[in-house]
XYZ file of C-alpha atoms in Angstrom:
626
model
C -111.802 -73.234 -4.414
C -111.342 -76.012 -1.699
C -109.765 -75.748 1.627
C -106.075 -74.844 0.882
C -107.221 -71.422 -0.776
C -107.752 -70.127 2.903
C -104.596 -72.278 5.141
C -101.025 -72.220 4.825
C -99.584 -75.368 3.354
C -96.079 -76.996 1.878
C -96.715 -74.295 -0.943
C -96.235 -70.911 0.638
C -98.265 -68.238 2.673
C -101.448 -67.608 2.687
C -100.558 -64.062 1.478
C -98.276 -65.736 -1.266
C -101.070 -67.817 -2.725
C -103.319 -64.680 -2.829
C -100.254 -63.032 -4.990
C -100.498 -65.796 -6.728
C -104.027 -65.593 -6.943
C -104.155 -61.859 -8.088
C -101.963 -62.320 -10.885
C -103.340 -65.391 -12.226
C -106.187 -63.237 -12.248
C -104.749 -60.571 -13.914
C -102.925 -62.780 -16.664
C -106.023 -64.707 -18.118
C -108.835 -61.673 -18.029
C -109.534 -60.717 -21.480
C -112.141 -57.887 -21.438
C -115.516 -58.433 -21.215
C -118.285 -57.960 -23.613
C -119.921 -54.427 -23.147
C -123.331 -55.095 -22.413
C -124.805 -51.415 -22.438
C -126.570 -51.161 -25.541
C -127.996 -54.496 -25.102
C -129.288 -54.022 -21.546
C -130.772 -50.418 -23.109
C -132.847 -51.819 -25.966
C -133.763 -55.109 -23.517
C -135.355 -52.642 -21.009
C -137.336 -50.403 -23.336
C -138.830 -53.915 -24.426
C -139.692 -54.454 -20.495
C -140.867 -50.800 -20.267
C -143.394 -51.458 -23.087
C -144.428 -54.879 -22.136
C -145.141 -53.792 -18.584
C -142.147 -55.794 -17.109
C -140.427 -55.298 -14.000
C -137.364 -58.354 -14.033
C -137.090 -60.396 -17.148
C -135.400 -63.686 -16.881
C -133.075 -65.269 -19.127
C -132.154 -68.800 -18.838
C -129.644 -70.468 -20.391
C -131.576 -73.247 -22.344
C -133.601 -73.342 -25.700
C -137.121 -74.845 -25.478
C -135.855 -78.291 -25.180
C -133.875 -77.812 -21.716
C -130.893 -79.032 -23.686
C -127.520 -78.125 -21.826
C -125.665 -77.852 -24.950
C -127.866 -74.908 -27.638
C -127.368 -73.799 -31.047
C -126.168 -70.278 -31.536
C -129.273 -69.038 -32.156
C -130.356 -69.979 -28.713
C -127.500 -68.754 -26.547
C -129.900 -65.437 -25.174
C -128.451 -65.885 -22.012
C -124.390 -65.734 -23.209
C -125.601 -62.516 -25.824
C -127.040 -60.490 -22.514
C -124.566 -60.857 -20.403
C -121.610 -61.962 -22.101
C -121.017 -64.831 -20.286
C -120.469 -68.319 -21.910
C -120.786 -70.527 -19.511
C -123.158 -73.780 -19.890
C -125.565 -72.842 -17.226
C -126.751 -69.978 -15.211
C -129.488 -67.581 -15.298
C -129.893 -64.078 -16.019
C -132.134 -61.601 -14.082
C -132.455 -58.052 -15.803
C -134.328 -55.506 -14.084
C -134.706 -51.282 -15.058
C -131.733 -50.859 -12.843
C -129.454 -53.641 -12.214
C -128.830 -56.472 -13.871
C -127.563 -60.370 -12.343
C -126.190 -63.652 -13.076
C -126.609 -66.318 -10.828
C -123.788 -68.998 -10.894
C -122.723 -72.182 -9.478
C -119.519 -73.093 -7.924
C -118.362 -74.334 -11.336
C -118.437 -71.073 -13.068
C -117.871 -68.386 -10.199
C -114.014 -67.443 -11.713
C -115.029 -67.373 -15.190
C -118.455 -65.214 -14.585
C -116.099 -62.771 -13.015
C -113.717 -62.461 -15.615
C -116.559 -62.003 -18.411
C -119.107 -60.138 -16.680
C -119.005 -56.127 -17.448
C -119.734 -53.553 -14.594
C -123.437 -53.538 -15.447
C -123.217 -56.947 -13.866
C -124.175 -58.305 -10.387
C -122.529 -61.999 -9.424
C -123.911 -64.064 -7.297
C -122.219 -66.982 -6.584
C -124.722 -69.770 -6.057
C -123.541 -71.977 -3.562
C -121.536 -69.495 -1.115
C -123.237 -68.912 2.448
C -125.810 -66.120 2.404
C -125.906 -66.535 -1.469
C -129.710 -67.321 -2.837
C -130.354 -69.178 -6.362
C -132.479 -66.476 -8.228
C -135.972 -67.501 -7.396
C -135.491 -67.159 -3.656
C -133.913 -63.617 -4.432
C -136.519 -62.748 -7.147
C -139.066 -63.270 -3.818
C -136.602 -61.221 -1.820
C -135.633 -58.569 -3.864
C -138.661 -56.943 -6.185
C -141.168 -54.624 -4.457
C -144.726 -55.553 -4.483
C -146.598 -55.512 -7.132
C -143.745 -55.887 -9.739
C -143.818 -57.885 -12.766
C -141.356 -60.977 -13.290
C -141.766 -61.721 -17.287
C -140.571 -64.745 -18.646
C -140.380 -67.016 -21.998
C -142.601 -69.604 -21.375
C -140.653 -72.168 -23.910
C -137.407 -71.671 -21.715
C -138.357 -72.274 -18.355
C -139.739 -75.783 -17.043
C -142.974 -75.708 -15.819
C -142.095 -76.809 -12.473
C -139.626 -74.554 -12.114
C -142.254 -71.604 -13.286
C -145.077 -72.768 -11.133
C -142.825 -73.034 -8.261
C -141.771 -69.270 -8.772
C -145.329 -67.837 -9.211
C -146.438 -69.092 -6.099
C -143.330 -67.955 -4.226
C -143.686 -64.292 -6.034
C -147.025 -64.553 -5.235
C -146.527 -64.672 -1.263
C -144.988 -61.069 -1.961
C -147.446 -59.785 -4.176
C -145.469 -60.226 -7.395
C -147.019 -61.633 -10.524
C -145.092 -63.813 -13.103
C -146.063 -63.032 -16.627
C -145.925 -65.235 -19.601
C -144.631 -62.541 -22.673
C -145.574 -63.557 -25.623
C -142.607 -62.978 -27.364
C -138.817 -63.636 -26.062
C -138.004 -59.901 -25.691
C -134.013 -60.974 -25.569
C -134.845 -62.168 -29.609
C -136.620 -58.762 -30.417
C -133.540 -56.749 -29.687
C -130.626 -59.544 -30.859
C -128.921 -57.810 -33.734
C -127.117 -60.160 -36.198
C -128.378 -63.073 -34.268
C -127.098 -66.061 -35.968
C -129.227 -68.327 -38.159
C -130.654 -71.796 -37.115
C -128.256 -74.754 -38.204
C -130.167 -76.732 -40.956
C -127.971 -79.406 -41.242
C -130.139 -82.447 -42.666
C -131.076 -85.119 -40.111
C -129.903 -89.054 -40.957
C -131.145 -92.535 -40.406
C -128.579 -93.977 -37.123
C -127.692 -97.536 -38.411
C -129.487 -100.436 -36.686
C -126.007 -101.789 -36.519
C -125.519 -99.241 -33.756
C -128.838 -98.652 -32.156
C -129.715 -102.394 -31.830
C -133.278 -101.962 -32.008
C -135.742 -100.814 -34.503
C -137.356 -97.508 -34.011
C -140.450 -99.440 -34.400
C -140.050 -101.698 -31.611
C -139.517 -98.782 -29.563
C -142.562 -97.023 -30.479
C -144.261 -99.974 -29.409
C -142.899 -100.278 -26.486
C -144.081 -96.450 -25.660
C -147.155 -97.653 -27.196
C -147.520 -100.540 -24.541
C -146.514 -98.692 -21.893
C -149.683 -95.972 -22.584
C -151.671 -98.805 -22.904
C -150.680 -99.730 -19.283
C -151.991 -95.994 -18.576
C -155.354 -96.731 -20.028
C -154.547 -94.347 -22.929
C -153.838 -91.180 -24.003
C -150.187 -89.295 -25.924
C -146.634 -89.268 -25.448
C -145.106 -86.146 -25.298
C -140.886 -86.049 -26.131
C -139.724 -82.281 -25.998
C -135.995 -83.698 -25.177
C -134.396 -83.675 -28.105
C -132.187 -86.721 -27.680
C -135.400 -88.546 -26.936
C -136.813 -87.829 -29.775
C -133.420 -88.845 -31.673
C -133.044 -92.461 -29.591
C -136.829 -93.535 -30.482
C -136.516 -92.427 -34.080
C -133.384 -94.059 -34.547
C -132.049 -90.863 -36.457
C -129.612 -88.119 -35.859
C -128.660 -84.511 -36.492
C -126.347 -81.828 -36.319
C -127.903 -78.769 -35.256
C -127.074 -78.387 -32.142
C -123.044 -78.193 -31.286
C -121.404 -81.290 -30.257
C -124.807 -83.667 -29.631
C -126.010 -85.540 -32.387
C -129.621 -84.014 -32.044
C -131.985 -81.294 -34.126
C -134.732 -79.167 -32.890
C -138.163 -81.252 -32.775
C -141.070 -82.284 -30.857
C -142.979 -85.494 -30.996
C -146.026 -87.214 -30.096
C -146.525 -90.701 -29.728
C -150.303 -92.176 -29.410
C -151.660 -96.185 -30.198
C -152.705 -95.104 -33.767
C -149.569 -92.804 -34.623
C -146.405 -90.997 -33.844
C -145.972 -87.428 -35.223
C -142.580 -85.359 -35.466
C -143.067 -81.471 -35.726
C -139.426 -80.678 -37.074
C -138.662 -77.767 -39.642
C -138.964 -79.681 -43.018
C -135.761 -78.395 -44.375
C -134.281 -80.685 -41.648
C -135.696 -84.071 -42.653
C -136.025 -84.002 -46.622
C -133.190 -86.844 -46.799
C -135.189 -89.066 -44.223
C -138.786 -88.471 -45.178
C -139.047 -91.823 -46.505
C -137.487 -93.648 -43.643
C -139.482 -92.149 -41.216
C -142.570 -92.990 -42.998
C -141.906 -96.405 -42.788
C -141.528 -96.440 -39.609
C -145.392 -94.234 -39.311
C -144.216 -90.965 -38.504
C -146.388 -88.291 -39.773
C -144.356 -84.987 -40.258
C -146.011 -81.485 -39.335
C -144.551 -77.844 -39.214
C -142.075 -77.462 -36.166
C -144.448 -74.783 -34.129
C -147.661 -76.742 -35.078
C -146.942 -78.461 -31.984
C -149.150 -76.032 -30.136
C -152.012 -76.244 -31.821
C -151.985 -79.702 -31.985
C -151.877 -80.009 -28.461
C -154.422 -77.863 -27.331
C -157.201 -79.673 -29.947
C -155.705 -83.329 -28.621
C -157.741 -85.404 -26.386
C -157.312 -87.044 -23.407
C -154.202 -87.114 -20.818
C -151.247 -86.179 -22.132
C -147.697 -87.697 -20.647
C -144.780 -84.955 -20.086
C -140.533 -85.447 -19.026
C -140.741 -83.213 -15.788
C -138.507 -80.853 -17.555
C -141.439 -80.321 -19.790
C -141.542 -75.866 -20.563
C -144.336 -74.276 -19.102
C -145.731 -73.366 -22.677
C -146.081 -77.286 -23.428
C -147.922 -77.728 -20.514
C -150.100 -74.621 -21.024
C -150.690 -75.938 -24.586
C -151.964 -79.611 -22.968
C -153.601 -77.970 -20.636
C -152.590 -78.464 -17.020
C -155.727 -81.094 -15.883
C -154.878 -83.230 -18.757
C -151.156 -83.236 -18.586
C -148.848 -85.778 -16.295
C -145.290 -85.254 -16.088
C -142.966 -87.867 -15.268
C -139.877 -88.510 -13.287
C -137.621 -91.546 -13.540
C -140.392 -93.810 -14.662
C -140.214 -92.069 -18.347
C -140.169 -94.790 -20.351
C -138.027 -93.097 -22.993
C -135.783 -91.438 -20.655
C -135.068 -94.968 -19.091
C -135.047 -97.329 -22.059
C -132.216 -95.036 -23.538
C -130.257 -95.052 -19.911
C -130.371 -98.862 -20.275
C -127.938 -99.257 -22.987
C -128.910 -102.493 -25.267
C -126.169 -104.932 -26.660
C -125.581 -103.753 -29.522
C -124.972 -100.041 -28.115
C -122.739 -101.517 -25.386
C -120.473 -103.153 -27.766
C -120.720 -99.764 -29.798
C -119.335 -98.254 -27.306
C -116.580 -100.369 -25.903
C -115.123 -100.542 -29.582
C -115.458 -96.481 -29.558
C -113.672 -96.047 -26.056
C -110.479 -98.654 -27.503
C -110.160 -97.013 -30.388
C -110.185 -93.290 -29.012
C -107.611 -94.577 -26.047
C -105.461 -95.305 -29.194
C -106.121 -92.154 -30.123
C -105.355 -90.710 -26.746
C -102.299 -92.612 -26.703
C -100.852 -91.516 -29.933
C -101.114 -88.168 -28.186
C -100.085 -88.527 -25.031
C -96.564 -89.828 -25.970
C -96.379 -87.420 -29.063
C -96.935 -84.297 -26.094
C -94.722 -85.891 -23.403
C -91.987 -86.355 -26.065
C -92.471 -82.753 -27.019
C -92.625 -81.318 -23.801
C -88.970 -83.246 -22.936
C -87.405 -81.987 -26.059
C -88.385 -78.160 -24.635
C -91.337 -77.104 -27.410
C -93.310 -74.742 -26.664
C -96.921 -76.105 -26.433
C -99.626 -74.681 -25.561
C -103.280 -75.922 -24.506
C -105.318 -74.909 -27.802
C -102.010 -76.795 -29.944
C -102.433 -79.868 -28.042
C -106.020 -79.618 -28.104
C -106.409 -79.404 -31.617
C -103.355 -82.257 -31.865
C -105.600 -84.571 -30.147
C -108.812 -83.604 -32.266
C -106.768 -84.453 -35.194
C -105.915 -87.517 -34.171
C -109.350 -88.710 -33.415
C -111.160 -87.007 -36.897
C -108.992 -89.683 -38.366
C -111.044 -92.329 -37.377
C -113.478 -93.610 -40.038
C -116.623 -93.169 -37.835
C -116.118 -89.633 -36.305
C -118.774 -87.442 -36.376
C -117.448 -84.531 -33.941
C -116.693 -83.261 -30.923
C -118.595 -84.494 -27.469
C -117.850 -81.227 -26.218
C -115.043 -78.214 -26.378
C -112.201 -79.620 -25.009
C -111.055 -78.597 -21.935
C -107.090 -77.767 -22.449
C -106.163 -76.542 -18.880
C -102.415 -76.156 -17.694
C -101.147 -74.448 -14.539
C -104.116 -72.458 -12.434
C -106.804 -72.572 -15.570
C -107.118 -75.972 -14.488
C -108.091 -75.067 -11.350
C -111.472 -74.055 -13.154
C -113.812 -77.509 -13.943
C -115.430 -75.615 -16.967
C -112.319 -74.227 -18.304
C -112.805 -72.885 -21.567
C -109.640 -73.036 -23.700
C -109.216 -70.015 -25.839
C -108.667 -70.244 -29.831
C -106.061 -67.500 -30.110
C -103.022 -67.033 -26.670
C -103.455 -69.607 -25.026
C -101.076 -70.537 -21.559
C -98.114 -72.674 -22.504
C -98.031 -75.660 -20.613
C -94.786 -75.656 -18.331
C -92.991 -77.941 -16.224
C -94.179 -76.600 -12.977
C -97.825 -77.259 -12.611
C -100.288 -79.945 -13.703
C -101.801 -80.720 -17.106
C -105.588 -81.514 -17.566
C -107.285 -82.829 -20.398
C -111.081 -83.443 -20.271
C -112.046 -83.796 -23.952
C -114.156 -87.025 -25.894
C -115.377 -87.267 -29.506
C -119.109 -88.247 -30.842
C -118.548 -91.677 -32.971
C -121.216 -93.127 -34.600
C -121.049 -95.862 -32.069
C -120.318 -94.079 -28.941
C -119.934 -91.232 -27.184
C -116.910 -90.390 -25.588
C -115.450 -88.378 -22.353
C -112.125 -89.159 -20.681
C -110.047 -86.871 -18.298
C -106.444 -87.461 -17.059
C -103.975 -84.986 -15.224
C -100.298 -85.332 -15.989
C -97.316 -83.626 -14.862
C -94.058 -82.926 -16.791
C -91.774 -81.465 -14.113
C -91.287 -82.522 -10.630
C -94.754 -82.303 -9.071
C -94.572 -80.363 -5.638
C -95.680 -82.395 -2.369
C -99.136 -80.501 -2.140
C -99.738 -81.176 -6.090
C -99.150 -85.305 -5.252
C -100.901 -85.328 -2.408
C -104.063 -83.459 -4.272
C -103.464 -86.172 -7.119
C -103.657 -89.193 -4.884
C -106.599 -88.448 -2.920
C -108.446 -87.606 -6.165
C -107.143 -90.981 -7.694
C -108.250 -92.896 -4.266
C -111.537 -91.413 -4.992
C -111.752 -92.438 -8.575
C -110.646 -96.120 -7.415
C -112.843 -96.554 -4.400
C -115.907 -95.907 -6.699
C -114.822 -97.724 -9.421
C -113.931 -100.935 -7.403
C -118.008 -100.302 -5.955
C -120.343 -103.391 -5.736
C -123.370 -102.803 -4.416
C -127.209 -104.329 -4.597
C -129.540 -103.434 -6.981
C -132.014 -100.249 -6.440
C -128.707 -98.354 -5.390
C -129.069 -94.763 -6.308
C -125.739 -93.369 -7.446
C -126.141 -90.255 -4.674
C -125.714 -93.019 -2.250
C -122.453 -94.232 -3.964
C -120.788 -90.622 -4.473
C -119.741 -90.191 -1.081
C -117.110 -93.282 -1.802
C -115.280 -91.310 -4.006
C -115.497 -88.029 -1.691
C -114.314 -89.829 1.085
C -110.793 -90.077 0.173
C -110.358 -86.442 -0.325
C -112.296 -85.240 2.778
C -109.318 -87.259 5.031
C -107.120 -83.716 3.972
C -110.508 -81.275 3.929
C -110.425 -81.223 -0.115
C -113.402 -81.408 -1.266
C -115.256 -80.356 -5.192
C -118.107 -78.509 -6.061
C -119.572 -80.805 -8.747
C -121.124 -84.294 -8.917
C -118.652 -87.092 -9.489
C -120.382 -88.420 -12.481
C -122.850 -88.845 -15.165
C -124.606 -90.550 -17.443
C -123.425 -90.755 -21.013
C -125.179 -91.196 -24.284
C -124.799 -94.011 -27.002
C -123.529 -91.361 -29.762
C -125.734 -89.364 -28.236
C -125.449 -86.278 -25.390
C -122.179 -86.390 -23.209
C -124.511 -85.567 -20.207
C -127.664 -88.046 -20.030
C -130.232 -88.416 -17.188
C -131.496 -89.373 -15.413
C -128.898 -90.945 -13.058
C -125.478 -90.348 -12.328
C -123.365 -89.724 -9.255
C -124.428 -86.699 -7.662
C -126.806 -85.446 -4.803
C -129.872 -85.151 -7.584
C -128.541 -88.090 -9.256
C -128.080 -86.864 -12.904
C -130.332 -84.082 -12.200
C -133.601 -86.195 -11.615
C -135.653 -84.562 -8.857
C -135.606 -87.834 -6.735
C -132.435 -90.101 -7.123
C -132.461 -92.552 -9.977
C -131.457 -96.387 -9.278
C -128.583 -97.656 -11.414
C -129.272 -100.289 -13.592
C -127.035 -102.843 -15.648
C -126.328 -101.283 -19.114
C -125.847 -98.035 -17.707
C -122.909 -95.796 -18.555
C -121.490 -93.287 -16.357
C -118.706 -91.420 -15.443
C -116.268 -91.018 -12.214
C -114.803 -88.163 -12.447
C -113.535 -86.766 -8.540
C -110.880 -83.561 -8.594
C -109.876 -80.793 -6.774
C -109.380 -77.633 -7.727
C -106.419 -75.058 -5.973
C -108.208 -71.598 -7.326
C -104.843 -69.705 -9.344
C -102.769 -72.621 -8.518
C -103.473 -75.815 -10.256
C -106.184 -78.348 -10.773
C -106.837 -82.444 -10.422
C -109.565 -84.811 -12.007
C -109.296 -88.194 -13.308
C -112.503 -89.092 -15.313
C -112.895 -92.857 -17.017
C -116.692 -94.087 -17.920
C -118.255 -97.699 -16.940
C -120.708 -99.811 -17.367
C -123.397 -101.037 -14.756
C -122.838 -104.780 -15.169
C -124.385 -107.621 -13.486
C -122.541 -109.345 -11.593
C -121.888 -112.670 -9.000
C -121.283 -112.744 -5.436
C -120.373 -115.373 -2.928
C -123.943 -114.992 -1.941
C -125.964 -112.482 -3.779
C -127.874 -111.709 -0.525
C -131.505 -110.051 -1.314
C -131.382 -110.222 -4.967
C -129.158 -108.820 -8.020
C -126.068 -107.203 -7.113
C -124.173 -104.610 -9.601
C -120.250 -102.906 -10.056
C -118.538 -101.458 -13.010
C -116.918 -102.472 -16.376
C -114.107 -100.288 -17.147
C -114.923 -98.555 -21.016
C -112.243 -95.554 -20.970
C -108.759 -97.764 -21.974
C -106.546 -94.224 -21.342
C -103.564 -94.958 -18.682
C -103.731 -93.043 -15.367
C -100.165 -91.481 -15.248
C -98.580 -92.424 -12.126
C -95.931 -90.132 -11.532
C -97.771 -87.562 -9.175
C -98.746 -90.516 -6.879
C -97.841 -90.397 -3.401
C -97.586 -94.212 -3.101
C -97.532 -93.820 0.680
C -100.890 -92.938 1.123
C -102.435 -96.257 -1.360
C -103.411 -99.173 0.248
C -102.045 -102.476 -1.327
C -105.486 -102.758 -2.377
C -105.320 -99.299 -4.519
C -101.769 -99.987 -5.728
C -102.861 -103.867 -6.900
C -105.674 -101.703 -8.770
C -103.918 -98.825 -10.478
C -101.397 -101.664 -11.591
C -104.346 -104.020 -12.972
C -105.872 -100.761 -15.182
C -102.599 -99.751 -16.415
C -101.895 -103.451 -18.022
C -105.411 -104.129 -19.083
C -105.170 -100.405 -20.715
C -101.757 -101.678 -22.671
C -102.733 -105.196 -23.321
C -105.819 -103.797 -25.413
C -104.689 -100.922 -26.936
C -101.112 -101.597 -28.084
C -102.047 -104.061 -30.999
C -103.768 -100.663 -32.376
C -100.626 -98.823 -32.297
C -98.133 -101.157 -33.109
C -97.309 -98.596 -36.235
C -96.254 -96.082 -34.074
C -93.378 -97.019 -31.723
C -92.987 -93.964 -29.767
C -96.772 -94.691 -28.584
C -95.384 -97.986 -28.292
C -93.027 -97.166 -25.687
C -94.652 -94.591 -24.310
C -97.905 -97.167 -23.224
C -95.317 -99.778 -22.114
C -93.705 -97.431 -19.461
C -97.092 -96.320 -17.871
């Protein structure tokens, strides 16, 4: 990945960095998972359900990006684990399609019943132009209808439809029918978020849904999102891996709000949520209370197919950016601003403990190596009193597994971090008042001229966006070419969006805006708004070599200029209060303006966080030299 893999540099050859390449290769493949009984049993479902190519996404019926076990069909076909990608299986071949952010890994786990495509490459086609390209007419596509949006499916049945190909709706998910010792559903019980922390009643924001369906002239609500569902109720769970959430649908109307939730899950909050009017029903009476409901029906455009099947497609809108859930959560409130600036001090204490604990280490000669520090770093953090868990796995990447943005650090052999390459850590906690994701790259040797020039233009990025001010109705797509810019001077360049939104102890990855093309995934870029929180998180990524990104979170934050020309005008307040390390800057290529920065975050990063760590004087010293 990026421009260096194919050029001589100030690194070696060409031929040497393929070497170097190959045996990077060869070091970190563990074998994959032998998919041929599973593929067997999958197609004699397809053979008796009259199915030609079944697909197999990678979400549950909520879209979430992060599923319980139970839901992870498409990592049990394939053997892949990545967080997104699709699986095609047809009676003779089977395919994973891939973006640039998992092309390496898919490799290494797919088995030789597997077909790659990396999505992205020239020539390459995402899986429903190749479904149109590749099946013979009069073939069957057969899908889950829960799993796949109903854009996204209506979309594909036209396209299939141009070539004679008919999509099919099977009643049953055929990947479920032949999952042996598929594990069980998490029941962990769901609990009552304090108002302390979410800042507004869950009844003042079912009225506010309620108002804004009055403004329609009527009709239901329909949240299938499951962090939705957890923002409006003002409750959380723990079903799901790393996001506070639990499998549920609800239904707001003006007379009521109903949550169809496995009972098992809400027997410690039945009483709260009656006071706040929510009637409880069985988790898959959802359907049937749809199709007897009357009048229109409002949908998030990631809505499954089966929901709007169930509504019935006349009565059924589905929104884009102006959900009124999806934005009132975006639009953090006071109290869940505050949450999380007290979250992001404490867990750069946390951070900081760490780092000089590691860097210590690492001078002393210890052999370290990512899962250790990892798990050093989760320690430190579970000892604060309001950690919950985990934002995500923690991405524990030295030398050329860094080089992967989705690197998933192994439990058991994991690569010593050495002296010679780079060190990345992308890893956050869930706190009951925020939700946290920081990245920093360090170095413990003598970084190499290539490795602090890829550093610097990735840190130029990171500043030029951060030091943004721009009007309001800015989409972030328009403001992720400033931190691109940087890096294209030298041709580097990354395949994946410079930021996010993030979640009040909620999901790591929120939409719908961010700093990407789609802007956070929406289907039309989303304007950012004060009370926002987002991440900036440029890299680069030297495929078998090493790896770069530098990730802090902001605000969007009002603010004054000398003229304020056409309205409200917005920048960033800083929330991550980690230290960018400095030593694999080439201070040659910052402006004044970039060095007067990097300076300014440092000491604002000590001045807050030392009085937290004033017990520990080799953190001490360590944030004092930074």
């Amino acid at each position: 990945m990026g421009c260096l893999a194919s050029r001589p540099h100030a690194d070696g050859t060409v031929d040497e960095k393929r070497a170097l390449l190959d045996a990077w290769a060869a070091e970190t493949r563990t074998p994959p998972t032998d998919t041929t009984a599973r593929l067997a049993a999958l197609r004699a479902e397809m053979r008796d359900a009259h199915i030609d190519a079944y697909l197999v996404p990678t979400e549950d019926a909520h879209a979430s990006e992060y599923t319980a076990a139970c839901d992870a069909r498409r990592a049990y076909i394939s053997g892949f684990t990545g967080s997104a990608g699709t699986a095609v299986v047809l009676a003779d071949s089977a395919h994973l399609f891939a973006d640039g952010r998992y092309h390496i890994q898919a490799a290494q786990q797919l088995d030789r019943h597997w077909t790659l495509h990396k999505v992205g490459e020239p020539g390459v086609h995402d899986w429903p132009a190749w479904l149109a390209r590749a099946l013979p007419r009069g073939s069957r596509v057969g899908l889950d209808a829960r799993l796949v949006a109903y854009q996204t499916a209506h979309a594909l049945a036209a396209s299939l439809a141009a070539s004679d190909v008919a999509l099919c709706y099977v009643p049953r998910n055929l990947v479920d029918a032949v999952w042996t010792a598929r594990p069980p559903p998490v029941l962990a019980p769901v609990y009552e978020h304090a108002l302390a922390y979410a800042g507004v009643p869950a009844t003042d924001k079912l009225a506010a849904v309620r108002a804004w369906l009055a403004e329609q002239g009527g009709g239901a609500y329909v949240l299938s999102s499951l962090d939705e569902i957890a923002w409006l109720l003002n409750v959380r769970g723990a079903s799901v891996p790393c996001n506070p959430v639990f499998p549920a649908y609800a239904v707001v109307t003006a007379e009521a709000a109903h949550l169809f939730v496995d009972e098992r899950l809400v027997r410690d909050v039945r009483a709260y949520l009656a006071r706040i009017g929510v009637t409880l029903h069985a988790y898959d009476a959802v359907w049937a209370w749809l199709a007897a409901a009357h009048g229109p029906c409002f949908l998030h455009e990631r809505a499954s197919a089966a929901l709007v099947d169930a509504v019935g497609r006349k009565r059924a809108t589905l929104l884009r950016a102006d959900s009124p859930v999806a934005m009132a959560k975006a639009r953090k409130n006071d109290a869940e601003q505050e949450g999380l600036r007290q979250a992001y001090l404490r867990d750069g204490a946390a951070w900081v403990r760490w780092a000089a604990w590691l860097e210590e280490a690492m001078a002393r000669g210890e052999r370290i190596d990512e899962r250790q520090a990892a798990d050093r770093l989760a320690a430190l953090r579970r000892a604060d009193p309001l950690y919950v868990t985990e934002a995500y796995d923690a991405i524990s990447a030295a030398g050329p597994n860094a080089a992967l943005p989705h690197y998933e650090t192994p439990a058991a052999h994991a690569r010593v971090i050495d002296t010679a390459a780079p060190y990345l850590n992308d890893s956050g906690a869930q706190y009951h008042d925020g939700t946290i994701d920081t990245t920093r790259t360090v170095h413990f040797g003598a970084p190499t001229f290539a490795q602090r020039r890829a550093y610097t233009r990735v840190l130029q990025g990171h500043i030029q966006l951060a030091r943004a001010r721009f009007p309001a109705g800015t989409t972030g797509a328009q403001l992720d070419m400033l931190a691109r810019q940087p890096l294209f001077q030298d041709g580097f360049n990354y395949l994946h969006g410079t930021g996010h939104g993030v979640g009040a102890f909620l999901n790591v990855h929120e939409g719908p805006y961010g700093f990407s093309a789609s802007s956070g995934g929406a289907k039309e870029p989303v304007a950012l708004e004060a009370g926002m929180a987002v991440s900036d998180e440029p890299g680069f990524y030297e495929a078998g070599s090493y790896g770069v990104r530098i990730e802090s979170v902001f605000l969007v934050q009002r603010l004054g200029t000398y003229r304020d020309f056409g309205g409200a005008w917005l920048g960033f307040e800083l929330l991550t209060r980690v230290p960018i390390s400095t030593k694999m800057v080439d201070w040659s290529l910052l402006t004044d303006d970039e060095k007067v920065w990097l300076h300014e975050h440092n000491a604002l990063v000590c001045r807050d966080v030392l009085p937290l760590v004033q017990d520990d004087q080799r953190a001490v010293r360590w944030l004092k030299r930074q």
